[in-house]
Amino acid sequence: MPGLSRRELLLGSAGTVAAFAAGGIAASTAQAAEHALALSYLDHGILPEAPTKGMMSFVPDGPPPVLRLRQGRKTAIEVKNALDEVTSVHWHGLRLANRMDGVPYLTQYPIEAGQSFRYEFTPPDAGTFWYHPHCNTLEQIARGLTGVLVVEEEEDPGFDRDLPLNIRDFRLGGDGQFIDFYKARNAARGGTLGTVSTVNWQTGPVYDLDAGSLVRLRLAVTDLTRVGTYAISGAQARVIALDSNPLPKPLPANALTLAPGQRADIALRVPDSEDEVATLLLQKPSGDKVLARFRAKGASAERDLRELRPLPQNPVPVPDLGNAEVLDFVFGWSPEGDAPQQSLCGSLGYTFWSINRIAWPGDRPGPFDPLATMKLGKSYILRLRNETPNAHPIHLHGLSFQLLRSNKRKLPPLVTDTALLLEEETMDVALVADNPGDWAFHCHVIEHQKTGLAGFLRVEG
């Protein structure tokens, strides 16, 4: 592994440098990595007019690959930074060791241009996850750096095919080239929407599937901003998992709201007739938009959704609600103050948002104080209060939590890592603080995150 550069040594304190040197940056290189990623520039055709210049991917020649891991099996992922700027990689939704979480300065130093970092972890949970940079986050994600990560169950649930769908927008002009990635007035509101909707870097892709077969669609919303409502039309389909965790009972695959960072696993029964088509829709007030089509091919396999085995529950600890401590968090406007300081990991130059009246100053060396400190092994109820007229998907790294209640709607008892707070909603969620470390806690509308709506929670023994 490469060591710390002189620039990073000058930025960090001696104690911080020692801590990082003893942790992730000195990860073992004895075992060959199962996966290799090389963050690279490329030109790629999203629209037919012309290849989009200046895109970024985790490979030099196409869209980010789907990474497939096995539940309970250790993996190693070697990440090389072939960009001309710093980066890091976060494994969204995975409960892993803190030093492997990919958050600059909080868990590791940014990976400098030309350097590599080896991530090693054992995923305890199966399901659909995704990966993305956590440094220069807005621009790098906007240029393409989002990939789907699948952790397969120990036992095959019985699908004929597994199809990950990376759902995201790009901000492109009519010539197929990038336009401004955000507007400040939108960052202070709901966020800046993309102009071109894609699935796996394609507009309106068509997937040929065996007629009458059972397909696991893995929807991962890796967008910067869009909170969307999705549906499957033209076929039998059921939602079987949300945010990597199996549902106690399948739900109809319609009117499914997913925010940036959220995922849904859908069991699709492909139509029986040759060339019959099912569709993935983005439901909008102006009319439904077809995101992808699934076309039946060949003689029907005549499968039935009832043949599928229930997905096993992930080993997430159950909170002791009777003895849980309540921690309050207010998501709101930023108090008056200075703009965030520039850092190697970029800044939008504005401070619009805060958690508990504290605006995150940007990804740079601290030390910073946690928003709260939790004791290892203890149960907590996090009371999340949104005092704004905008929705905020709140994501917590390294831990999973259970939805309890809301002042605006009835919540299912789902286990998740990303909860969508509606405007002026107060939501209680519960967790066991079972994973030690400093864990990022932020809105996954990236413009909100990068303009103050971020912080971290500490779990200590």
Tab-separated table of C-alpha atoms in Angstrom:
chain	number	residue	atom	x	y	z
A	1	MET	CA	0.000	0.000	0.000
A	2	PRO	CA	1.203	3.529	-0.655
A	3	GLY	CA	2.024	5.594	2.383
A	4	LEU	CA	0.776	9.038	3.305
A	5	SER	CA	1.895	11.863	1.086
A	6	ARG	CA	3.710	14.877	2.461
A	7	ARG	CA	0.641	16.984	1.670
A	8	GLU	CA	-1.597	14.719	3.790
A	9	LEU	CA	0.954	14.606	6.596
A	10	LEU	CA	0.915	18.381	6.723
A	11	LEU	CA	-2.884	18.449	6.770
A	12	GLY	CA	-3.391	15.972	9.597
A	13	SER	CA	-2.365	16.011	13.224
A	14	ALA	CA	0.276	13.604	14.471
A	15	GLY	CA	-2.308	11.619	16.423
A	16	THR	CA	-4.594	11.312	13.437
A	17	VAL	CA	-1.740	10.183	11.205
A	18	ALA	CA	-0.765	7.499	13.709
A	19	ALA	CA	-4.332	6.249	13.930
A	20	PHE	CA	-4.710	5.938	10.178
A	21	ALA	CA	-1.309	4.291	9.791
A	22	ALA	CA	-2.400	1.633	12.265
A	23	GLY	CA	-5.719	1.085	10.486
A	24	GLY	CA	-7.029	0.902	6.954
A	25	ILE	CA	-4.125	2.522	5.187
A	26	ALA	CA	-1.875	-0.320	6.303
A	27	ALA	CA	-4.273	-3.082	5.209
A	28	SER	CA	-2.722	-6.447	4.480
A	29	THR	CA	-1.698	-7.185	0.906
A	30	ALA	CA	-0.916	-10.864	1.418
A	31	GLN	CA	-4.079	-12.117	-0.288
A	32	ALA	CA	-4.782	-11.304	-3.923
A	33	ALA	CA	-7.757	-8.958	-4.323
A	34	GLU	CA	-10.933	-10.561	-5.664
A	35	HIS	CA	-11.994	-7.336	-7.339
A	36	ALA	CA	-10.033	-4.495	-8.903
A	37	LEU	CA	-11.417	-1.045	-9.650
A	38	ALA	CA	-9.604	1.715	-11.518
A	39	LEU	CA	-11.305	5.095	-11.296
A	40	SER	CA	-10.828	6.500	-14.796
A	41	TYR	CA	-11.980	9.104	-17.296
A	42	LEU	CA	-13.774	8.072	-20.459
A	43	ASP	CA	-16.093	9.295	-23.202
A	44	HIS	CA	-19.302	7.310	-23.429
A	45	GLY	CA	-22.516	7.559	-25.420
A	46	ILE	CA	-25.519	8.261	-23.185
A	47	LEU	CA	-27.469	10.116	-25.880
A	48	PRO	CA	-27.204	9.201	-29.593
A	49	GLU	CA	-26.058	12.708	-30.586
A	50	ALA	CA	-22.453	12.359	-29.398
A	51	PRO	CA	-20.397	10.580	-26.736
A	52	THR	CA	-20.465	12.439	-23.447
A	53	LYS	CA	-16.954	13.691	-22.751
A	54	GLY	CA	-15.359	13.709	-19.328
A	55	MET	CA	-17.347	10.918	-17.747
A	56	MET	CA	-15.892	8.893	-14.880
A	57	SER	CA	-16.164	5.194	-14.185
A	58	PHE	CA	-14.604	2.518	-12.004
A	59	VAL	CA	-13.189	0.887	-15.133
A	60	PRO	CA	-11.541	2.611	-18.110
A	61	ASP	CA	-13.838	1.279	-20.832
A	62	GLY	CA	-17.482	1.357	-19.758
A	63	PRO	CA	-20.071	1.703	-16.981
A	64	PRO	CA	-19.183	0.738	-13.414
A	65	PRO	CA	-19.239	-3.048	-12.972
A	66	VAL	CA	-21.638	-4.929	-10.727
A	67	LEU	CA	-19.598	-6.295	-7.822
A	68	ARG	CA	-20.838	-9.649	-6.527
A	69	LEU	CA	-19.824	-10.807	-3.054
A	70	ARG	CA	-20.933	-13.671	-0.808
A	71	GLN	CA	-22.548	-13.207	2.577
A	72	GLY	CA	-20.132	-14.040	5.377
A	73	ARG	CA	-17.152	-14.428	3.060
A	74	LYS	CA	-14.197	-12.077	3.307
A	75	THR	CA	-13.406	-10.045	0.202
A	76	ALA	CA	-10.654	-7.702	-0.909
A	77	ILE	CA	-11.191	-4.870	-3.388
A	78	GLU	CA	-8.168	-3.039	-4.758
A	79	VAL	CA	-9.048	0.526	-5.785
A	80	LYS	CA	-6.616	2.440	-7.999
A	81	ASN	CA	-7.151	6.142	-8.534
A	82	ALA	CA	-6.370	6.897	-12.199
A	83	LEU	CA	-8.050	10.316	-11.961
A	84	ASP	CA	-6.094	13.545	-11.569
A	85	GLU	CA	-7.854	14.351	-8.274
A	86	VAL	CA	-8.317	12.656	-4.905
A	87	THR	CA	-11.124	10.236	-4.174
A	88	SER	CA	-12.329	7.466	-1.842
A	89	VAL	CA	-14.919	4.696	-2.138
A	90	HIS	CA	-17.827	4.122	0.248
A	91	TRP	CA	-19.799	0.850	0.303
A	92	HIS	CA	-23.322	2.147	0.846
A	93	GLY	CA	-25.381	0.113	3.311
A	94	LEU	CA	-22.688	-2.389	4.278
A	95	ARG	CA	-22.027	-2.928	7.959
A	96	LEU	CA	-18.242	-3.222	7.979
A	97	ALA	CA	-15.210	-2.212	10.000
A	98	ASN	CA	-14.967	1.564	10.375
A	99	ARG	CA	-11.540	1.856	8.754
A	100	MET	CA	-12.987	0.338	5.527
A	101	ASP	CA	-15.955	2.727	5.252
A	102	GLY	CA	-14.322	5.084	2.733
A	103	VAL	CA	-15.056	8.475	4.314
A	104	PRO	CA	-12.179	10.945	3.877
A	105	TYR	CA	-10.457	11.981	7.105
A	106	LEU	CA	-13.142	10.296	9.239
A	107	THR	CA	-12.000	6.745	8.356
A	108	GLN	CA	-9.126	7.133	5.867
A	109	TYR	CA	-7.100	9.680	3.976
A	110	PRO	CA	-8.268	10.431	0.447
A	111	ILE	CA	-6.691	8.270	-2.228
A	112	GLU	CA	-4.405	10.557	-4.185
A	113	ALA	CA	-3.993	10.511	-7.957
A	114	GLY	CA	-1.961	7.488	-9.018
A	115	GLN	CA	-2.285	5.759	-5.651
A	116	SER	CA	-4.290	2.743	-4.525
A	117	PHE	CA	-6.189	1.633	-1.461
A	118	ARG	CA	-7.131	-1.912	-0.548
A	119	TYR	CA	-10.537	-2.403	1.064
A	120	GLU	CA	-11.014	-5.663	2.986
A	121	PHE	CA	-14.204	-6.688	4.753
A	122	THR	CA	-16.646	-9.520	5.367
A	123	PRO	CA	-20.250	-8.558	4.560
A	124	PRO	CA	-22.571	-9.886	7.296
A	125	ASP	CA	-25.738	-9.066	5.349
A	126	ALA	CA	-27.057	-10.213	1.985
A	127	GLY	CA	-28.908	-7.930	-0.387
A	128	THR	CA	-28.548	-5.061	-2.821
A	129	PHE	CA	-26.036	-2.329	-2.010
A	130	TRP	CA	-24.049	0.186	-4.046
A	131	TYR	CA	-20.719	1.964	-4.047
A	132	HIS	CA	-19.628	5.536	-4.794
A	133	PRO	CA	-16.960	8.101	-3.948
A	134	HIS	CA	-17.194	10.069	-0.713
A	135	CYS	CA	-14.669	12.702	-1.776
A	136	ASN	CA	-15.440	15.348	-4.428
A	137	THR	CA	-18.730	13.539	-4.134
A	138	LEU	CA	-21.070	15.686	-6.176
A	139	GLU	CA	-18.956	16.047	-9.294
A	140	GLN	CA	-17.608	12.500	-9.272
A	141	ILE	CA	-21.066	10.972	-8.872
A	142	ALA	CA	-22.474	13.405	-11.449
A	143	ARG	CA	-19.867	12.204	-13.962
A	144	GLY	CA	-20.807	8.563	-13.441
A	145	LEU	CA	-19.142	7.084	-10.357
A	146	THR	CA	-21.949	4.914	-8.965
A	147	GLY	CA	-21.982	1.114	-9.114
A	148	VAL	CA	-24.209	-1.674	-7.825
A	149	LEU	CA	-22.877	-4.119	-5.251
A	150	VAL	CA	-24.656	-7.439	-4.679
A	151	VAL	CA	-24.105	-9.648	-1.644
A	152	GLU	CA	-25.541	-13.053	-2.488
A	153	GLU	CA	-27.341	-15.209	0.063
A	154	GLU	CA	-25.710	-18.433	1.225
A	155	GLU	CA	-28.644	-20.365	-0.301
A	156	ASP	CA	-30.046	-19.686	-3.767
A	157	PRO	CA	-33.597	-18.280	-3.424
A	158	GLY	CA	-34.625	-19.823	-6.746
A	159	PHE	CA	-34.569	-17.125	-9.420
A	160	ASP	CA	-33.776	-17.876	-13.056
A	161	ARG	CA	-31.885	-14.618	-13.463
A	162	ASP	CA	-30.554	-11.772	-11.349
A	163	LEU	CA	-30.640	-8.325	-12.986
A	164	PRO	CA	-29.184	-5.258	-11.193
A	165	LEU	CA	-30.551	-1.887	-12.354
A	166	ASN	CA	-28.465	1.213	-11.610
A	167	ILE	CA	-31.062	4.002	-11.757
A	168	ARG	CA	-29.800	7.557	-12.058
A	169	ASP	CA	-29.979	10.818	-13.980
A	170	PHE	CA	-27.262	12.722	-15.780
A	171	ARG	CA	-27.309	16.479	-16.349
A	172	LEU	CA	-26.737	16.696	-20.106
A	173	GLY	CA	-27.568	19.271	-22.730
A	174	GLY	CA	-29.121	18.473	-26.088
A	175	ASP	CA	-25.649	17.854	-27.504
A	176	GLY	CA	-25.038	15.064	-25.008
A	177	GLN	CA	-22.465	17.036	-23.021
A	178	PHE	CA	-22.491	17.883	-19.327
A	179	ILE	CA	-24.162	21.069	-18.149
A	180	ASP	CA	-23.753	22.607	-14.674
A	181	PHE	CA	-24.063	19.837	-12.122
A	182	TYR	CA	-26.108	21.935	-9.690
A	183	LYS	CA	-27.646	25.344	-9.115
A	184	ALA	CA	-27.168	27.068	-5.772
A	185	ARG	CA	-30.827	28.102	-5.494
A	186	ASN	CA	-31.827	24.446	-5.938
A	187	ALA	CA	-29.226	23.222	-3.450
A	188	ALA	CA	-30.942	25.442	-0.868
A	189	ARG	CA	-34.254	23.743	-1.696
A	190	GLY	CA	-34.950	20.226	-2.963
A	191	GLY	CA	-31.826	19.826	-5.083
A	192	THR	CA	-31.021	20.045	-8.801
A	193	LEU	CA	-32.624	17.334	-10.930
A	194	GLY	CA	-30.887	15.630	-13.825
A	195	THR	CA	-32.082	15.986	-17.405
A	196	VAL	CA	-31.578	12.440	-18.751
A	197	SER	CA	-32.890	9.360	-16.925
A	198	THR	CA	-30.831	6.197	-17.324
A	199	VAL	CA	-30.747	2.568	-16.241
A	200	ASN	CA	-27.265	1.040	-16.302
A	201	TRP	CA	-26.060	4.115	-18.246
A	202	GLN	CA	-28.666	3.545	-20.971
A	203	THR	CA	-31.837	5.441	-21.886
A	204	GLY	CA	-34.782	3.062	-22.124
A	205	PRO	CA	-32.841	-0.234	-22.315
A	206	VAL	CA	-34.625	-3.421	-23.369
A	207	TYR	CA	-33.716	-6.669	-21.605
A	208	ASP	CA	-34.591	-9.979	-23.266
A	209	LEU	CA	-35.638	-12.507	-20.620
A	210	ASP	CA	-36.874	-16.081	-20.800
A	211	ALA	CA	-40.664	-16.087	-21.095
A	212	GLY	CA	-42.458	-17.218	-17.960
A	213	SER	CA	-39.262	-17.115	-15.895
A	214	LEU	CA	-38.649	-15.556	-12.487
A	215	VAL	CA	-36.208	-12.657	-12.407
A	216	ARG	CA	-34.827	-10.749	-9.440
A	217	LEU	CA	-34.700	-7.081	-10.329
A	218	ARG	CA	-32.333	-5.163	-8.065
A	219	LEU	CA	-33.250	-1.479	-8.205
A	220	ALA	CA	-30.542	0.817	-6.830
A	221	VAL	CA	-31.301	4.545	-6.910
A	222	THR	CA	-27.830	6.068	-7.141
A	223	ASP	CA	-29.015	9.502	-8.210
A	224	LEU	CA	-27.724	12.714	-6.665
A	225	THR	CA	-31.156	14.185	-5.992
A	226	ARG	CA	-34.311	12.588	-7.363
A	227	VAL	CA	-36.933	11.148	-5.017
A	228	GLY	CA	-38.987	9.026	-7.405
A	229	THR	CA	-42.040	6.786	-7.461
A	230	TYR	CA	-41.541	3.531	-9.365
A	231	ALA	CA	-43.780	0.742	-10.627
A	232	ILE	CA	-43.694	-2.433	-12.716
A	233	SER	CA	-46.364	-2.572	-15.405
A	234	GLY	CA	-47.421	-5.451	-17.658
A	235	ALA	CA	-46.381	-8.376	-15.473
A	236	GLN	CA	-46.754	-9.935	-12.054
A	237	ALA	CA	-44.221	-8.423	-9.675
A	238	ARG	CA	-43.710	-8.188	-5.924
A	239	VAL	CA	-41.299	-6.178	-3.773
A	240	ILE	CA	-39.426	-8.693	-1.615
A	241	ALA	CA	-36.725	-6.522	0.017
A	242	LEU	CA	-36.021	-2.858	0.679
A	243	ASP	CA	-32.593	-1.404	1.402
A	244	SER	CA	-31.051	-4.892	1.471
A	245	ASN	CA	-33.436	-6.253	4.092
A	246	PRO	CA	-36.169	-8.817	3.289
A	247	LEU	CA	-39.775	-7.767	3.846
A	248	PRO	CA	-41.894	-9.838	6.232
A	249	LYS	CA	-44.513	-9.997	3.464
A	250	PRO	CA	-44.094	-9.137	-0.257
A	251	LEU	CA	-45.693	-5.899	-1.436
A	252	PRO	CA	-47.197	-4.927	-4.801
A	253	ALA	CA	-44.591	-3.417	-7.115
A	254	ASN	CA	-46.380	-0.139	-7.687
A	255	ALA	CA	-46.273	3.364	-6.209
A	256	LEU	CA	-42.892	2.495	-4.659
A	257	THR	CA	-41.102	5.618	-3.425
A	258	LEU	CA	-37.313	5.442	-3.474
A	259	ALA	CA	-34.952	8.276	-2.608
A	260	PRO	CA	-31.249	8.606	-3.414
A	261	GLY	CA	-29.381	5.786	-1.686
A	262	GLN	CA	-32.376	3.475	-1.389
A	263	ARG	CA	-32.794	0.072	-3.032
A	264	ALA	CA	-35.604	-2.381	-3.777
A	265	ASP	CA	-35.517	-6.050	-4.774
A	266	ILE	CA	-38.457	-7.015	-6.984
A	267	ALA	CA	-39.498	-10.540	-7.987
A	268	LEU	CA	-40.669	-10.286	-11.608
A	269	ARG	CA	-42.621	-13.019	-13.351
A	270	VAL	CA	-41.806	-12.488	-17.042
A	271	PRO	CA	-44.863	-12.608	-19.369
A	272	ASP	CA	-45.540	-15.902	-21.183
A	273	SER	CA	-45.927	-14.722	-24.786
A	274	GLU	CA	-43.037	-14.104	-27.187
A	275	ASP	CA	-42.141	-10.372	-27.371
A	276	GLU	CA	-44.641	-9.423	-24.669
A	277	VAL	CA	-43.161	-6.573	-22.644
A	278	ALA	CA	-43.187	-5.526	-18.997
A	279	THR	CA	-41.936	-2.062	-18.074
A	280	LEU	CA	-40.225	-0.257	-15.221
A	281	LEU	CA	-41.950	3.102	-14.852
A	282	LEU	CA	-41.004	6.341	-13.151
A	283	GLN	CA	-44.396	7.727	-12.146
A	284	LYS	CA	-44.605	11.508	-12.551
A	285	PRO	CA	-47.492	14.013	-12.377
A	286	SER	CA	-46.804	14.879	-16.015
A	287	GLY	CA	-47.136	11.229	-17.035
A	288	ASP	CA	-45.310	7.947	-16.518
A	289	LYS	CA	-41.818	7.621	-17.988
A	290	VAL	CA	-40.587	4.228	-19.173
A	291	LEU	CA	-37.133	3.605	-17.707
A	292	ALA	CA	-36.590	0.027	-18.921
A	293	ARG	CA	-38.413	-2.760	-20.761
A	294	PHE	CA	-38.331	-6.493	-20.107
A	295	ARG	CA	-39.192	-8.532	-23.219
A	296	ALA	CA	-40.252	-12.167	-23.122
A	297	LYS	CA	-38.362	-14.579	-25.385
A	298	GLY	CA	-38.829	-18.260	-26.188
A	299	ALA	CA	-41.289	-20.796	-24.879
A	300	SER	CA	-42.725	-20.105	-21.451
A	301	ALA	CA	-40.965	-21.640	-18.469
A	302	GLU	CA	-44.323	-21.437	-16.672
A	303	ARG	CA	-42.759	-20.474	-13.346
A	304	ASP	CA	-44.861	-19.199	-10.447
A	305	LEU	CA	-43.888	-16.528	-7.906
A	306	ARG	CA	-45.031	-18.873	-5.146
A	307	GLU	CA	-42.110	-21.171	-5.994
A	308	LEU	CA	-39.610	-18.693	-4.558
A	309	ARG	CA	-38.191	-19.351	-1.134
A	310	PRO	CA	-38.485	-16.486	1.388
A	311	LEU	CA	-35.287	-14.484	1.712
A	312	PRO	CA	-33.530	-15.125	5.032
A	313	GLN	CA	-33.422	-12.226	7.451
A	314	ASN	CA	-30.091	-10.498	7.903
A	315	PRO	CA	-28.418	-10.795	11.334
A	316	VAL	CA	-29.212	-7.232	12.438
A	317	PRO	CA	-29.519	-7.000	16.241
A	318	VAL	CA	-32.977	-6.186	17.617
A	319	PRO	CA	-33.102	-3.033	19.787
A	320	ASP	CA	-34.303	-3.238	23.380
A	321	LEU	CA	-36.953	-0.527	23.109
A	322	GLY	CA	-37.832	-0.662	26.785
A	323	ASN	CA	-34.313	0.414	27.769
A	324	ALA	CA	-33.380	2.516	24.747
A	325	GLU	CA	-32.010	6.028	25.171
A	326	VAL	CA	-33.572	8.717	22.974
A	327	LEU	CA	-31.261	10.945	20.936
A	328	ASP	CA	-32.723	13.993	19.177
A	329	PHE	CA	-31.620	15.269	15.768
A	330	VAL	CA	-33.011	18.325	14.024
A	331	PHE	CA	-32.472	18.678	10.277
A	332	GLY	CA	-32.893	22.281	9.252
A	333	TRP	CA	-31.517	25.471	7.856
A	334	SER	CA	-27.987	26.504	8.619
A	335	PRO	CA	-27.325	29.144	11.250
A	336	GLU	CA	-25.535	32.222	10.037
A	337	GLY	CA	-21.860	31.545	9.573
A	338	ASP	CA	-18.919	31.347	7.244
A	339	ALA	CA	-18.924	29.337	4.048
A	340	PRO	CA	-17.200	25.949	4.342
A	341	GLN	CA	-13.482	25.920	3.866
A	342	GLN	CA	-11.972	24.517	0.684
A	343	SER	CA	-10.503	21.051	0.956
A	344	LEU	CA	-8.960	18.362	-1.193
A	345	CYS	CA	-12.402	16.741	-1.290
A	346	GLY	CA	-14.108	19.800	-2.702
A	347	SER	CA	-16.708	22.271	-1.494
A	348	LEU	CA	-19.703	23.886	-3.160
A	349	GLY	CA	-18.845	27.116	-1.369
A	350	TYR	CA	-22.206	27.442	0.392
A	351	THR	CA	-23.673	26.558	3.773
A	352	PHE	CA	-27.445	26.088	3.630
A	353	TRP	CA	-28.190	23.200	5.982
A	354	SER	CA	-27.382	21.817	9.436
A	355	ILE	CA	-27.988	19.007	11.915
A	356	ASN	CA	-28.750	20.220	15.439
A	357	ARG	CA	-27.818	23.749	14.247
A	358	ILE	CA	-24.322	22.547	13.358
A	359	ALA	CA	-23.330	22.770	9.696
A	360	TRP	CA	-20.714	20.264	8.534
A	361	PRO	CA	-17.664	22.338	7.587
A	362	GLY	CA	-16.575	20.032	4.767
A	363	ASP	CA	-14.385	16.958	4.335
A	364	ARG	CA	-11.102	18.047	5.871
A	365	PRO	CA	-8.915	17.113	8.809
A	366	GLY	CA	-10.539	17.710	12.188
A	367	PRO	CA	-10.757	17.105	14.924
A	368	PHE	CA	-14.533	17.448	14.917
A	369	ASP	CA	-17.022	16.565	17.622
A	370	PRO	CA	-19.624	13.871	16.976
A	371	LEU	CA	-23.290	14.808	16.910
A	372	ALA	CA	-23.788	12.129	19.572
A	373	THR	CA	-21.780	9.404	21.287
A	374	MET	CA	-23.331	5.958	21.759
A	375	LYS	CA	-22.100	3.155	23.980
A	376	LEU	CA	-21.183	-0.098	22.278
A	377	GLY	CA	-23.973	-2.673	22.619
A	378	LYS	CA	-26.600	-0.244	23.914
A	379	SER	CA	-29.986	0.391	22.265
A	380	TYR	CA	-30.994	3.852	21.079
A	381	ILE	CA	-33.988	5.591	19.558
A	382	LEU	CA	-32.968	8.300	17.125
A	383	ARG	CA	-35.659	10.984	16.885
A	384	LEU	CA	-35.259	12.552	13.446
A	385	ARG	CA	-37.075	15.878	13.069
A	386	ASN	CA	-37.217	17.616	9.702
A	387	GLU	CA	-38.130	21.241	10.203
A	388	THR	CA	-37.859	22.096	6.495
A	389	PRO	CA	-40.348	21.934	3.578
A	390	ASN	CA	-37.979	19.625	1.678
A	391	ALA	CA	-37.523	15.853	1.804
A	392	HIS	CA	-34.252	14.442	3.138
A	393	PRO	CA	-33.106	10.812	2.740
A	394	ILE	CA	-31.051	10.369	5.910
A	395	HIS	CA	-28.299	7.774	5.656
A	396	LEU	CA	-26.288	6.323	8.541
A	397	HIS	CA	-23.051	4.497	7.773
A	398	GLY	CA	-22.046	1.253	9.445
A	399	LEU	CA	-25.307	0.567	11.300
A	400	SER	CA	-28.818	-0.548	10.417
A	401	PHE	CA	-31.918	0.789	12.141
A	402	GLN	CA	-35.592	-0.107	12.414
A	403	LEU	CA	-38.398	2.286	11.526
A	404	LEU	CA	-40.728	2.836	14.491
A	405	ARG	CA	-43.196	5.689	14.012
A	406	SER	CA	-43.893	9.007	12.334
A	407	ASN	CA	-46.076	12.003	13.049
A	408	LYS	CA	-47.294	11.978	9.419
A	409	ARG	CA	-47.806	8.351	8.333
A	410	LYS	CA	-47.889	4.745	9.436
A	411	LEU	CA	-44.475	3.139	9.062
A	412	PRO	CA	-43.842	-0.544	8.394
A	413	PRO	CA	-41.320	-2.153	10.772
A	414	LEU	CA	-38.575	-2.084	8.149
A	415	VAL	CA	-34.858	-2.369	8.803
A	416	THR	CA	-32.843	0.068	6.719
A	417	ASP	CA	-29.801	2.329	6.514
A	418	THR	CA	-31.504	5.212	4.624
A	419	ALA	CA	-34.803	6.722	5.789
A	420	LEU	CA	-36.718	9.280	3.741
A	421	LEU	CA	-37.852	12.148	5.968
A	422	LEU	CA	-40.779	13.960	4.397
A	423	GLU	CA	-41.270	17.686	4.804
A	424	GLU	CA	-41.791	18.641	8.449
A	425	GLU	CA	-41.857	14.978	9.475
A	426	THR	CA	-40.646	13.591	12.790
A	427	MET	CA	-39.624	9.942	12.678
A	428	ASP	CA	-38.362	7.618	15.379
A	429	VAL	CA	-35.945	4.850	14.428
A	430	ALA	CA	-34.197	2.357	16.701
A	431	LEU	CA	-30.837	0.606	16.611
A	432	VAL	CA	-28.266	-1.285	18.596
A	433	ALA	CA	-24.913	0.484	18.594
A	434	ASP	CA	-23.046	-2.710	17.738
A	435	ASN	CA	-20.300	-1.394	15.435
A	436	PRO	CA	-17.561	0.772	16.976
A	437	GLY	CA	-16.198	3.826	15.203
A	438	ASP	CA	-17.099	7.239	13.840
A	439	TRP	CA	-19.988	6.820	11.396
A	440	ALA	CA	-21.026	9.421	8.840
A	441	PHE	CA	-24.642	10.583	9.185
A	442	HIS	CA	-26.004	12.730	6.391
A	443	CYS	CA	-28.633	13.559	3.810
A	444	HIS	CA	-28.165	11.657	0.555
A	445	VAL	CA	-29.290	14.546	-1.590
A	446	ILE	CA	-25.645	15.296	-2.238
A	447	GLU	CA	-26.145	19.067	-2.603
A	448	HIS	CA	-27.607	19.061	0.907
A	449	GLN	CA	-24.764	16.933	2.257
A	450	LYS	CA	-22.126	19.181	0.688
A	451	THR	CA	-23.765	22.369	2.019
A	452	GLY	CA	-23.946	21.391	5.673
A	453	LEU	CA	-26.442	18.547	6.217
A	454	ALA	CA	-23.900	16.042	7.478
A	455	GLY	CA	-22.052	14.994	10.597
A	456	PHE	CA	-21.115	11.779	12.358
A	457	LEU	CA	-22.143	9.569	15.269
A	458	ARG	CA	-19.587	7.884	17.483
A	459	VAL	CA	-19.906	4.353	18.870
A	460	GLU	CA	-17.363	3.632	21.572
A	461	GLY	CA	-16.761	0.791	23.981
